[in-house]
Short mmCIF file of C-alpha atoms and ligand atoms in Angstrom, two decimals:
data_model
loop_
_atom_site.label_atom_id
_atom_site.label_comp_id
_atom_site.label_asym_id
_atom_site.label_seq_id
_atom_site.Cartn_x
_atom_site.Cartn_y
_atom_site.Cartn_z
CA UNK A 5 13.17 3.79 5.40
CA UNK A 6 9.60 4.90 5.90
CA UNK A 7 6.96 2.76 7.52
CA UNK A 8 5.04 2.68 4.25
CA UNK A 9 7.85 0.98 2.40
CA UNK A 10 7.21 -2.29 4.20
CA UNK A 11 3.60 -2.35 3.09
CA UNK A 12 2.97 -4.84 0.27
CA UNK A 13 1.64 -3.69 -3.08
CA UNK A 14 -1.51 -5.76 -2.87
CA UNK A 15 -1.91 -6.64 0.74
CA UNK A 16 -4.42 -8.87 2.32
CA UNK A 17 -5.97 -10.41 -0.74
CA UNK A 18 -7.33 -13.88 0.00
CA UNK A 19 -4.47 -15.38 -1.98
CA UNK A 20 -1.94 -13.43 0.10
CA UNK A 21 -3.36 -14.51 3.43
CA UNK A 22 -4.55 -18.02 2.74
CA UNK A 23 -8.07 -17.08 3.82
CA UNK A 24 -10.80 -17.74 1.27
CA UNK A 25 -13.15 -14.76 1.02
CA UNK A 26 -16.28 -16.86 1.61
CA UNK A 27 -15.19 -20.19 3.07
CA UNK A 28 -17.60 -23.04 3.64
CA UNK A 29 -18.01 -22.89 7.42
CA UNK A 30 -18.02 -26.71 7.62
CA UNK A 31 -14.38 -26.76 6.44
CA UNK A 32 -13.30 -24.49 9.26
CA UNK A 33 -11.70 -25.42 12.57
CA UNK A 34 -12.24 -23.86 15.94
CA UNK A 35 -9.11 -22.00 17.07
CA UNK A 36 -7.24 -23.71 19.93
CA UNK A 37 -7.67 -22.35 23.45
CA UNK A 38 -4.49 -20.58 24.53
CA UNK A 39 -2.77 -22.36 27.41
CA UNK A 40 -2.70 -21.04 30.96
CA UNK A 41 -6.41 -20.33 31.52
CA UNK A 42 -7.54 -20.67 35.14
CA UNK A 43 -11.11 -21.40 36.33
CA UNK A 44 -13.53 -18.41 36.39
CA UNK A 45 -11.04 -15.71 35.37
CA UNK A 46 -9.63 -17.61 32.38
CA UNK A 47 -6.70 -15.63 30.96
CA UNK A 48 -7.95 -12.35 32.49
CA UNK A 49 -5.50 -12.17 35.35
CA UNK A 50 -2.50 -12.82 33.10
CA UNK A 51 -3.69 -10.18 30.65
CA UNK A 52 -4.13 -7.57 33.37
CA UNK A 53 -0.88 -8.43 35.22
CA UNK A 54 1.49 -8.33 32.26
CA UNK A 55 -0.39 -7.59 29.04
CA UNK A 56 2.71 -7.21 26.88
CA UNK A 57 4.26 -10.54 27.91
CA UNK A 58 0.88 -12.23 27.65
CA UNK A 59 0.18 -10.96 24.12
CA UNK A 60 3.77 -11.73 23.06
CA UNK A 61 3.47 -15.36 24.17
CA UNK A 62 0.27 -16.16 22.27
CA UNK A 63 1.84 -17.09 18.92
CA UNK A 64 3.33 -20.17 20.57
CA UNK A 65 -0.24 -21.44 20.99
CA UNK A 66 -1.39 -20.91 17.40
CA UNK A 67 -1.95 -18.42 14.57
CA UNK A 68 -5.45 -17.72 15.88
CA UNK A 69 -6.25 -18.63 19.50
CA UNK A 70 -9.20 -18.39 21.82
CA UNK A 71 -8.86 -16.50 25.09
CA UNK A 72 -11.22 -16.75 28.04
CA UNK A 73 -11.75 -13.42 29.77
CA UNK A 74 -14.09 -14.36 32.59
CA UNK A 75 -17.19 -15.79 30.89
CA UNK A 76 -16.34 -14.20 27.55
CA UNK A 77 -14.44 -15.76 24.63
CA UNK A 78 -12.16 -13.43 22.70
CA UNK A 79 -10.07 -14.38 19.67
CA UNK A 80 -6.45 -13.35 19.27
CA UNK A 81 -4.59 -13.21 15.96
CA UNK A 82 -0.85 -13.70 16.27
CA UNK A 83 0.86 -13.74 12.85
CA UNK A 84 1.70 -10.70 10.70
CA UNK A 85 -0.18 -12.09 7.66
CA UNK A 86 -3.36 -12.67 9.63
CA UNK A 87 -3.29 -9.25 11.29
CA UNK A 88 -3.12 -7.79 7.78
CA UNK A 89 -6.00 -10.04 6.68
CA UNK A 90 -8.04 -8.93 9.68
CA UNK A 91 -7.43 -5.21 9.12
CA UNK A 92 -8.29 -5.49 5.43
CA UNK A 93 -11.36 -7.70 5.69
CA UNK A 94 -14.76 -5.93 5.64
CA UNK A 95 -16.22 -8.78 7.74
CA UNK A 96 -14.63 -7.06 10.75
CA UNK A 97 -15.56 -3.62 12.06
CA UNK A 98 -14.53 -1.25 14.82
CA UNK A 99 -16.43 -2.27 17.91
CA UNK A 100 -15.94 -4.16 21.14
CA UNK A 101 -15.05 -3.23 24.71
CA UNK A 102 -12.00 -1.09 23.86
CA UNK A 103 -14.04 1.11 21.52
CA UNK A 104 -17.07 1.25 23.79
CA UNK A 105 -14.84 2.62 26.55
CA UNK A 106 -13.20 5.05 24.16
CA UNK A 107 -16.58 6.43 23.10
CA UNK A 108 -16.83 8.01 26.54
CA UNK A 109 -13.79 10.05 25.58
CA UNK A 110 -13.97 10.35 21.82
CA UNK A 111 -17.73 10.69 21.49
CA UNK A 112 -20.00 8.47 19.47
CA UNK A 113 -20.01 10.42 16.23
CA UNK A 114 -16.31 10.82 15.42
CA UNK A 115 -14.31 9.06 12.72
CA UNK A 116 -12.38 6.79 15.08
CA UNK A 117 -15.48 4.96 16.31
CA UNK A 118 -17.85 5.22 13.31
CA UNK A 119 -18.45 2.36 10.88
CA UNK A 120 -19.97 1.91 7.42
CA UNK A 121 -21.17 4.83 5.24
CA UNK A 122 -20.70 7.42 8.03
CA UNK A 123 -17.07 6.36 8.46
CA UNK A 124 -16.42 6.49 4.71
CA UNK A 125 -17.96 9.96 4.48
CA UNK A 126 -15.95 11.20 7.48
CA UNK A 127 -12.69 9.83 6.08
CA UNK A 128 -13.38 11.68 2.81
CA UNK A 129 -13.77 14.91 4.80
CA UNK A 130 -10.58 14.62 6.84
CA UNK A 131 -8.31 12.91 4.32
CA UNK A 132 -7.25 16.01 2.30
CA UNK A 133 -5.70 17.55 5.44
CA UNK A 134 -3.37 14.53 5.76
CA UNK A 135 -2.47 13.90 2.13
CA UNK A 136 1.19 13.85 1.22
CA UNK A 137 0.84 17.09 -0.75
CA UNK A 138 -0.66 18.86 2.31
CA UNK A 139 2.35 18.11 4.55
CA UNK A 140 4.73 20.83 3.24
CA UNK A 141 2.12 23.39 4.33
CA UNK A 142 2.67 22.23 7.92
CA UNK A 143 6.46 22.46 7.62
CA UNK A 144 6.87 25.97 9.13
CA UNK A 145 4.77 25.13 12.24
CA UNK A 146 6.54 21.81 12.75
CA UNK A 147 9.94 23.50 12.45
CA UNK A 148 8.97 26.31 14.79
CA UNK A 149 7.66 23.90 17.42
CA UNK A 150 10.64 21.53 17.16
CA UNK A 151 13.08 24.42 17.72
CA UNK A 152 10.93 26.00 20.43
CA UNK A 153 11.21 22.72 22.30
CA UNK A 154 15.00 22.83 22.43
CA UNK A 155 15.02 26.58 23.12
CA UNK A 156 12.99 25.93 26.27
CA UNK A 157 15.58 23.53 27.63
CA UNK A 158 18.43 24.87 29.73
CA UNK A 159 21.84 23.29 29.05
CA UNK A 160 22.49 20.83 31.88
CA UNK A 161 18.90 21.16 33.09
CA UNK A 162 16.47 18.32 33.71
CA UNK A 163 13.69 17.69 31.22
CA UNK A 164 10.38 16.21 32.27
CA UNK A 165 9.91 14.25 29.05
CA UNK A 166 6.24 13.44 29.65
CA UNK A 167 5.01 17.03 29.77
CA UNK A 168 7.49 18.27 27.13
CA UNK A 169 6.45 15.55 24.68
CA UNK A 170 2.75 16.12 25.26
CA UNK A 171 3.13 19.85 24.82
CA UNK A 172 4.90 19.70 21.47
CA UNK A 173 2.57 16.98 20.13
CA UNK A 174 -0.59 18.88 21.08
CA UNK A 175 0.74 22.15 19.79
CA UNK A 176 1.71 20.72 16.41
CA UNK A 177 -1.62 18.89 15.92
CA UNK A 178 -3.67 21.87 17.05
CA UNK A 179 -1.71 24.56 15.24
CA UNK A 180 -1.49 22.62 11.96
CA UNK A 181 -4.99 21.19 11.80
CA UNK A 182 -7.07 23.81 13.65
CA UNK A 183 -5.02 26.81 12.62
CA UNK A 184 -5.30 29.84 14.85
CA UNK A 185 -3.39 31.82 17.47
CA UNK A 186 -5.92 30.84 20.09
CA UNK A 187 -4.17 27.50 20.20
CA UNK A 188 -1.01 29.00 21.71
CA UNK A 189 -2.75 29.80 24.97
CA UNK A 190 -4.94 26.70 24.94
CA UNK A 191 -2.35 24.06 24.02
CA UNK A 192 -1.12 23.92 27.61
CA UNK A 193 -4.63 23.36 28.99
CA UNK A 194 -5.31 20.79 26.32
CA UNK A 195 -2.18 18.77 27.06
CA UNK A 196 -2.87 18.69 30.82
CA UNK A 197 -6.48 17.64 30.21
CA UNK A 198 -5.54 14.94 27.74
CA UNK A 199 -2.85 13.45 29.98
CA UNK A 200 -5.36 13.19 32.87
CA UNK A 201 -8.15 11.84 30.70
CA UNK A 202 -6.01 9.14 29.08
CA UNK A 203 -4.77 7.96 32.48
CA UNK A 204 -8.34 7.69 33.80
CA UNK A 205 -9.70 6.06 30.63
CA UNK A 206 -7.17 3.27 30.77
CA UNK A 207 -7.93 2.60 34.44
CA UNK A 208 -11.65 2.41 33.59
CA UNK A 209 -10.97 0.00 30.72
CA UNK A 210 -8.82 -2.51 32.61
CA UNK A 211 -10.56 -2.26 35.99
CA UNK A 212 -14.23 -1.71 35.10
CA UNK A 213 -15.60 -0.80 38.53
CA UNK A 214 -18.61 1.02 37.04
CA UNK A 215 -20.40 3.07 39.73
CA UNK A 216 -17.25 3.37 41.86
CA UNK A 217 -15.89 5.80 39.29
CA UNK A 218 -18.82 8.09 40.05
CA UNK A 219 -17.87 8.49 43.72
CA UNK A 220 -16.31 11.85 44.64
CA UNK A 221 -12.75 10.57 45.14
CA UNK A 222 -10.00 13.03 44.18
CA UNK A 223 -8.90 10.90 41.19
CA UNK A 224 -12.49 10.72 39.88
CA UNK A 225 -13.01 14.45 40.37
CA UNK A 226 -9.77 15.18 38.53
CA UNK A 227 -10.77 12.89 35.66
CA UNK A 228 -14.23 14.45 35.36
CA UNK A 229 -12.81 17.96 35.50
CA UNK A 230 -10.28 17.21 32.75
CA UNK A 231 -12.86 15.51 30.52
CA UNK A 232 -15.33 18.38 30.93
CA UNK A 233 -12.60 20.93 30.22
CA UNK A 234 -11.51 19.04 27.11
CA UNK A 235 -15.03 19.18 25.70
CA UNK A 236 -15.36 22.84 26.72
CA UNK A 237 -12.12 23.66 24.93
CA UNK A 238 -13.31 22.03 21.75
CA UNK A 239 -16.58 24.00 21.93
CA UNK A 240 -14.58 27.21 22.42
CA UNK A 241 -12.36 26.46 19.43
CA UNK A 242 -15.34 25.75 17.17
CA UNK A 243 -17.29 28.81 18.40
CA UNK A 244 -14.34 31.18 17.97
CA UNK A 245 -13.64 29.96 14.47
CA UNK A 246 -17.26 30.54 13.53
CA UNK A 247 -17.31 34.02 15.10
CA UNK A 248 -14.08 35.00 13.32
CA UNK A 249 -15.77 34.41 9.97
CA UNK A 250 -12.41 33.10 8.70
CA UNK A 251 -12.13 29.98 6.58
CA UNK A 252 -8.46 29.05 6.38
CA UNK A 253 -7.67 25.96 4.34
CA UNK A 254 -7.51 23.54 7.27
CA UNK A 255 -9.17 20.53 8.82
CA UNK A 256 -11.50 22.61 10.99
CA UNK A 257 -12.88 24.45 7.95
CA UNK A 258 -13.36 21.07 6.23
CA UNK A 259 -15.31 19.82 9.24
CA UNK A 260 -17.43 22.96 9.54
CA UNK A 261 -18.34 22.80 5.86
CA UNK A 262 -18.87 19.02 5.69
CA UNK A 263 -22.18 17.70 4.41
CA UNK A 264 -23.90 14.45 5.29
CA UNK A 265 -25.07 11.89 2.72
CA UNK A 266 -28.21 13.97 2.04
CA UNK A 267 -26.15 17.07 1.31
CA UNK A 268 -27.17 18.73 4.62
CA UNK A 269 -24.58 20.27 6.97
CA UNK A 270 -23.41 17.75 9.58
CA UNK A 271 -24.72 18.26 13.12
CA UNK A 272 -23.02 20.17 15.96
CA UNK A 273 -22.39 16.96 17.90
CA UNK A 274 -20.63 15.37 14.96
CA UNK A 275 -18.40 18.43 14.45
CA UNK A 276 -17.52 18.38 18.14
CA UNK A 277 -16.84 14.63 18.20
CA UNK A 278 -14.74 14.85 15.05
CA UNK A 279 -12.44 17.49 16.57
CA UNK A 280 -12.05 15.39 19.73
CA UNK A 281 -11.55 12.20 17.68
CA UNK A 282 -8.69 13.78 15.77
CA UNK A 283 -6.98 15.76 18.53
CA UNK A 284 -6.92 12.96 21.10
CA UNK A 285 -5.32 10.14 19.09
CA UNK A 286 -3.14 12.76 17.46
CA UNK A 287 -1.53 13.90 20.69
CA UNK A 288 -1.25 10.82 22.91
CA UNK A 289 0.32 8.63 20.20
CA UNK A 290 2.83 11.22 19.02
CA UNK A 291 3.70 12.27 22.58
CA UNK A 292 4.37 8.66 23.62
CA UNK A 293 6.58 8.13 20.57
CA UNK A 294 8.58 11.31 21.30
CA UNK A 295 9.17 10.05 24.86
CA UNK A 296 10.55 6.77 23.48
CA UNK A 297 12.72 8.65 20.99
CA UNK A 298 14.24 10.70 23.80
CA UNK A 299 14.76 7.50 25.80
CA UNK A 300 16.48 5.86 22.82
CA UNK A 301 18.80 8.84 22.30
CA UNK A 302 19.86 8.61 25.96
CA UNK A 303 20.18 4.82 25.97
CA UNK A 304 22.09 4.58 22.66
CA UNK A 305 24.60 7.45 22.55
CA UNK A 306 26.22 5.93 19.45
CA UNK A 307 22.98 6.50 17.51
CA UNK A 308 22.49 9.96 19.05
CA UNK A 309 25.97 10.83 17.75
CA UNK A 310 25.20 9.36 14.31
CA UNK A 311 21.96 11.36 14.08
CA UNK A 312 23.78 14.55 15.08
CA UNK A 313 26.49 13.98 12.46
CA UNK A 314 23.89 13.23 9.80
CA UNK A 315 21.88 16.36 10.62
CA UNK A 316 25.03 18.49 10.50
CA UNK A 317 26.09 17.11 7.15
CA UNK A 318 22.61 17.49 5.60
CA UNK A 319 21.98 21.01 6.95
CA UNK A 320 25.55 22.30 6.76
CA UNK A 321 25.17 23.43 10.37
CA UNK A 322 22.00 25.47 9.78
CA UNK A 323 18.85 24.85 11.85
CA UNK A 324 17.21 21.69 10.57
CA UNK A 325 14.05 22.32 8.55
CA UNK A 326 11.23 20.51 6.83
CA UNK A 327 13.13 20.43 3.53
CA UNK A 328 15.91 18.34 5.12
CA UNK A 329 13.71 15.54 6.46
CA UNK A 330 13.78 13.38 3.34
CA UNK A 331 17.57 13.29 3.37
CA UNK A 332 17.87 12.27 7.02
CA UNK A 333 18.07 8.53 6.39
CA UNK A 334 19.54 7.40 9.68
CA UNK A 335 17.33 9.75 11.68
CA UNK A 336 14.23 8.33 9.95
CA UNK A 337 15.45 4.79 10.61
CA UNK A 338 15.94 5.61 14.31
CA UNK A 339 12.31 6.78 14.41
CA UNK A 340 11.03 3.63 12.68
CA UNK A 341 13.08 1.33 14.91
CA UNK A 342 11.88 3.12 18.05
CA UNK A 343 8.30 2.65 16.81
CA UNK A 344 8.96 -1.02 16.11
CA UNK A 345 10.09 -1.78 19.65
CA UNK A 346 7.64 0.57 21.41
CA UNK A 347 4.61 1.06 19.19
CA UNK A 348 2.39 3.70 20.76
CA UNK A 349 -0.68 1.70 19.72
CA UNK A 350 0.10 -1.69 21.20
CA UNK A 351 -3.30 -3.35 21.03
CA UNK A 352 -6.14 -3.22 18.50
CA UNK A 353 -9.53 -4.86 18.37
CA UNK A 354 -12.23 -5.64 15.84
CA UNK A 355 -15.64 -7.30 15.94
CA UNK A 356 -16.86 -9.89 13.41
CA UNK A 357 -19.90 -8.55 11.54
CA UNK A 358 -20.99 -12.04 10.44
CA UNK A 359 -19.82 -15.66 10.67
CA UNK A 360 -16.47 -15.55 8.96
CA UNK A 361 -12.99 -17.07 8.79
CA UNK A 362 -9.40 -16.17 9.50
CA UNK A 363 -6.50 -18.44 8.56
CA UNK A 364 -8.83 -21.43 8.17
CA UNK A 365 -10.42 -20.88 11.58
CA UNK A 366 -14.08 -20.21 12.27
CA UNK A 367 -14.91 -16.82 13.77
CA UNK A 368 -18.54 -16.45 14.83
CA UNK A 369 -20.61 -13.30 14.22
CA UNK A 370 -20.25 -10.83 17.08
CA UNK A 371 -16.87 -12.22 18.23
CA UNK A 372 -14.25 -9.77 19.48
CA UNK A 373 -10.81 -10.19 17.95
CA UNK A 374 -7.67 -8.69 19.38
CA UNK A 375 -4.07 -8.37 18.22
CA UNK A 376 -0.97 -6.62 19.38
CA UNK A 377 1.33 -4.61 17.09
CA UNK A 378 3.81 -4.78 19.99
CA UNK A 379 3.91 -8.59 19.88
CA UNK A 380 4.00 -8.68 16.07
CA UNK A 381 6.83 -6.13 15.81
CA UNK A 382 9.03 -7.94 18.36
CA UNK A 383 8.55 -11.46 17.11
CA UNK A 384 11.78 -13.45 16.65
CA UNK A 385 10.10 -15.21 13.69
CA UNK A 386 10.01 -11.88 11.82
CA UNK A 387 13.18 -10.14 13.01
CA UNK A 388 16.72 -11.35 13.58
CA UNK A 389 18.04 -10.16 16.96
CA UNK A 390 14.48 -9.10 17.48
CA UNK A 391 14.97 -7.19 20.73
CA UNK A 392 18.08 -5.27 19.61
CA UNK A 393 17.69 -1.59 18.80
CA UNK A 394 19.08 -1.68 15.27
CA UNK A 395 17.98 1.20 13.00
CA UNK A 396 20.06 -0.22 10.14
CA UNK A 397 17.59 -3.06 9.77
CA UNK A 398 15.53 -0.46 7.86
CA UNK A 399 18.19 0.11 5.22
CA UNK A 400 16.62 -0.94 1.89
CA UNK A 401 18.65 -4.14 1.44
CA UNK A 402 17.68 -5.41 4.91
CA UNK A 403 14.14 -4.01 5.09
CA UNK A 404 13.01 -6.34 2.33
CA UNK A 405 13.58 -9.32 4.67
CA UNK A 406 10.79 -8.07 6.95
CA UNK A 407 7.58 -10.08 6.41
CA UNK A 408 4.42 -8.36 5.19
CA UNK A 409 2.54 -6.63 8.01
CA UNK A 410 5.31 -7.28 10.53
CA UNK A 411 5.77 -3.49 10.76
CA UNK A 412 2.43 -1.66 10.54
CA UNK A 413 2.38 0.79 13.47
CA UNK A 414 -0.25 2.88 11.65
CA UNK A 415 -2.29 -0.23 10.71
CA UNK A 416 -3.56 -0.94 7.18
CA UNK A 417 -6.91 -0.97 5.41
CA UNK A 418 -9.85 1.37 5.79
CA UNK A 419 -9.01 2.22 9.43
CA UNK A 420 -5.36 2.98 8.73
CA UNK A 421 -4.22 6.05 10.60
CA UNK A 422 -4.75 9.04 8.30
CA UNK A 423 -1.77 10.78 9.80
CA UNK A 424 1.14 8.49 8.91
CA UNK A 425 2.95 11.12 6.78
CA UNK A 426 2.05 13.91 9.19
CA UNK A 427 3.37 11.92 12.17
CA UNK A 428 6.54 10.60 10.55
CA UNK A 429 7.51 14.08 9.36
CA UNK A 430 7.16 15.70 12.76
CA UNK A 431 8.84 12.79 14.57
CA UNK A 432 11.89 12.90 12.29
CA UNK A 433 12.08 16.69 12.50
CA UNK A 434 11.88 16.68 16.29
CA UNK A 435 14.46 13.89 16.59
CA UNK A 436 16.80 15.82 14.30
CA UNK A 437 16.29 19.16 16.08
CA UNK A 438 16.87 17.83 19.61
CA UNK A 439 19.85 15.68 18.55
CA UNK A 440 21.53 18.55 16.75
CA UNK A 441 21.65 20.52 19.97
CA UNK A 442 21.83 18.08 22.85
CA UNK A 443 22.89 14.66 24.01
CA UNK A 444 20.92 13.13 26.86
CA UNK A 445 21.39 11.06 29.97
CA UNK A 446 18.88 9.84 32.52
CA UNK A 447 18.93 11.53 35.92
CA UNK A 448 18.16 10.14 39.38
CA UNK A 449 14.44 9.50 39.83
CA UNK A 450 13.94 8.78 36.15
CA UNK A 451 12.06 5.58 35.37
CA UNK A 452 12.12 4.43 31.76
CA UNK A 453 10.29 1.15 32.30
CA UNK A 454 7.24 0.70 30.12
CA UNK A 455 3.95 2.05 31.39
CA UNK A 456 1.07 0.25 29.75
CA UNK A 457 -1.93 2.48 29.16
CA UNK A 458 -4.03 3.28 26.13
CA UNK A 459 -0.59 3.79 24.60
CA UNK A 460 2.83 2.60 25.73
CA UNK A 461 5.18 5.14 27.22
CA UNK A 462 7.99 5.39 29.77
CA UNK A 463 6.77 5.58 33.38
CA UNK A 464 8.50 8.84 34.16
CA UNK A 465 11.37 9.77 31.90
CA UNK A 466 13.63 12.52 33.25
CA UNK A 467 16.65 13.45 31.15
CA UNK A 468 19.56 15.86 31.45
CA UNK A 469 20.12 17.78 28.22
CA UNK A 470 23.81 18.41 27.63
CA UNK A 471 25.10 20.54 24.78
CA UNK A 472 27.48 18.63 22.46
C1 HEM B 17 -6.13 5.57 13.72
C2 HEM B 17 -1.53 4.84 15.11
C3 HEM B 17 -0.81 9.64 15.11
C4 HEM B 17 -5.45 10.37 14.01
C5 HEM B 17 -4.93 4.97 14.04
C6 HEM B 17 -4.68 3.54 14.02
C7 HEM B 17 -3.41 3.34 14.43
C8 HEM B 17 -2.84 4.64 14.70
C9 HEM B 17 -2.69 2.00 14.59
C10 HEM B 17 -5.66 2.48 13.53
C11 HEM B 17 -6.53 1.95 14.61
C12 HEM B 17 -7.22 0.68 14.15
O1 HEM B 17 -6.82 0.04 13.18
O2 HEM B 17 -8.16 0.28 14.81
C13 HEM B 17 -0.95 6.08 15.23
C14 HEM B 17 0.42 6.30 15.59
C15 HEM B 17 0.64 7.65 15.58
C16 HEM B 17 -0.62 8.28 15.23
C17 HEM B 17 1.42 5.19 15.91
C18 HEM B 17 1.87 8.45 15.87
C19 HEM B 17 3.02 7.97 16.25
C20 HEM B 17 -2.00 10.24 14.77
C21 HEM B 17 -2.17 11.67 14.60
C22 HEM B 17 -3.49 11.87 14.30
C23 HEM B 17 -4.13 10.58 14.27
C24 HEM B 17 -1.07 12.72 14.74
C25 HEM B 17 -4.24 13.17 14.03
C26 HEM B 17 -3.75 14.37 14.19
C27 HEM B 17 -6.03 9.13 13.87
C28 HEM B 17 -7.43 8.93 13.55
C29 HEM B 17 -7.63 7.55 13.48
C30 HEM B 17 -6.34 6.92 13.74
C31 HEM B 17 -8.48 10.05 13.34
C32 HEM B 17 -8.95 6.82 13.18
C33 HEM B 17 -8.99 6.46 11.72
C34 HEM B 17 -10.23 5.67 11.33
O3 HEM B 17 -10.78 4.95 12.16
O4 HEM B 17 -10.62 5.76 10.16
N1 HEM B 17 -3.79 5.61 14.44
N2 HEM B 17 -1.56 7.30 15.02
N3 HEM B 17 -3.19 9.62 14.56
N4 HEM B 17 -5.41 7.91 13.97
FE1 HEM B 17 -3.48 7.60 14.39
#
């Protein structure tokens, strides 16, 4: 099972979603207000206190609901079909508070926050590096990094899964997409910076204290240092590539040679922001997913054993490699099921460009719309035994029962993650490589409860790696 195989052939057409492309606004209803709002703060407190439970409960109030966040009205979409309709509808663009906060990190000129013609041009530039036929070229680096990970671990020793997962994710993204030896020495710096920056960004998004974040408290100083170092690193990488005069066939070369719509080279700021906008989502999301995969292997030894047996039978006992990934059915299904229950990207937002409609409801121009892949992927209306970890639900005969868009961890439409193949390949390879060598158990002090940040990950996962 791959995550793509649950995508419909012709998703999100008006007929598929029940939303006319240009409805008469007079026929439209206002979405109901979700229950539980309190005076002044509305639903804000509930959202901040337990965002996952809050988002998961919204479908009980309607397919599209209104939320009050202080004085502001935000719309939430709660069904798989309507999340697909939202992601595929050009009446909605990337904007809103989540993206405004992310611009401080990702820059204003990168692909993740751009819209319209600039976004289309930028996607054309980066897409070739992520195409299915480009992935085998990354195989040797992915293999090397997956095996280096297990070689670092001492049998019986304790693994700090947060730093180990970050390290391998950053190294793979940087070495594959920005080819160069310089990455070996810089990957460590990059992963420390990114971990600090993501922690601080999330705090700034949920508790917007504005000027207080400029005061010289240790946490603010640490955040500013990490953010400045991240941008410095990117400048160093770009400058060194230019000085080397080399033009390997990679994403960085594509960015350095990209032209704007007038045929002129793109500006320095855009090159910089593009590198940041690709490295940052590329490491935090993959790192969080690796942490959950390690947690799953420890929590479900029967699946760890099944993965190990599968790897051994496919490889004949040799080190697992890129060429084996396609044959590792159960391993791939473990990855997909882990992503279903703990999607790294748990919340997404859009902004309505004009007065429009979703599911027969009126959405005014400028409205912010939010939805949660976490809530969608755990909904009992879409999945039997919805909270069970059951990789076999992705076997072909059962996967077809899953409703359209009920499993879209990489999203769909023009903002779909470019790296779905790239990510799935490395995640399966890493899962196979670690399972072939070790089984895992949590040690004292480990905390695998969910930490909600820009992504979802375990609070502090510490595992003992034991040879089989
Ligand atoms: C966008 C998920 C890994 C680069 C997205 C979006 C999702 C997502 C859901 C769409 C956001 C939206 O609709 O608003 C994931 C997950 C990953 C992953 C679950 C791994 C488990 C990566 C990697 C890279 C990457 C490895 C690059 C190396 C990007 C970029 C965008 C994006 C550049 C913005 C695309 C655009 O706006 O056109 N990702 N991602 N992602 N992702 Fe990923």
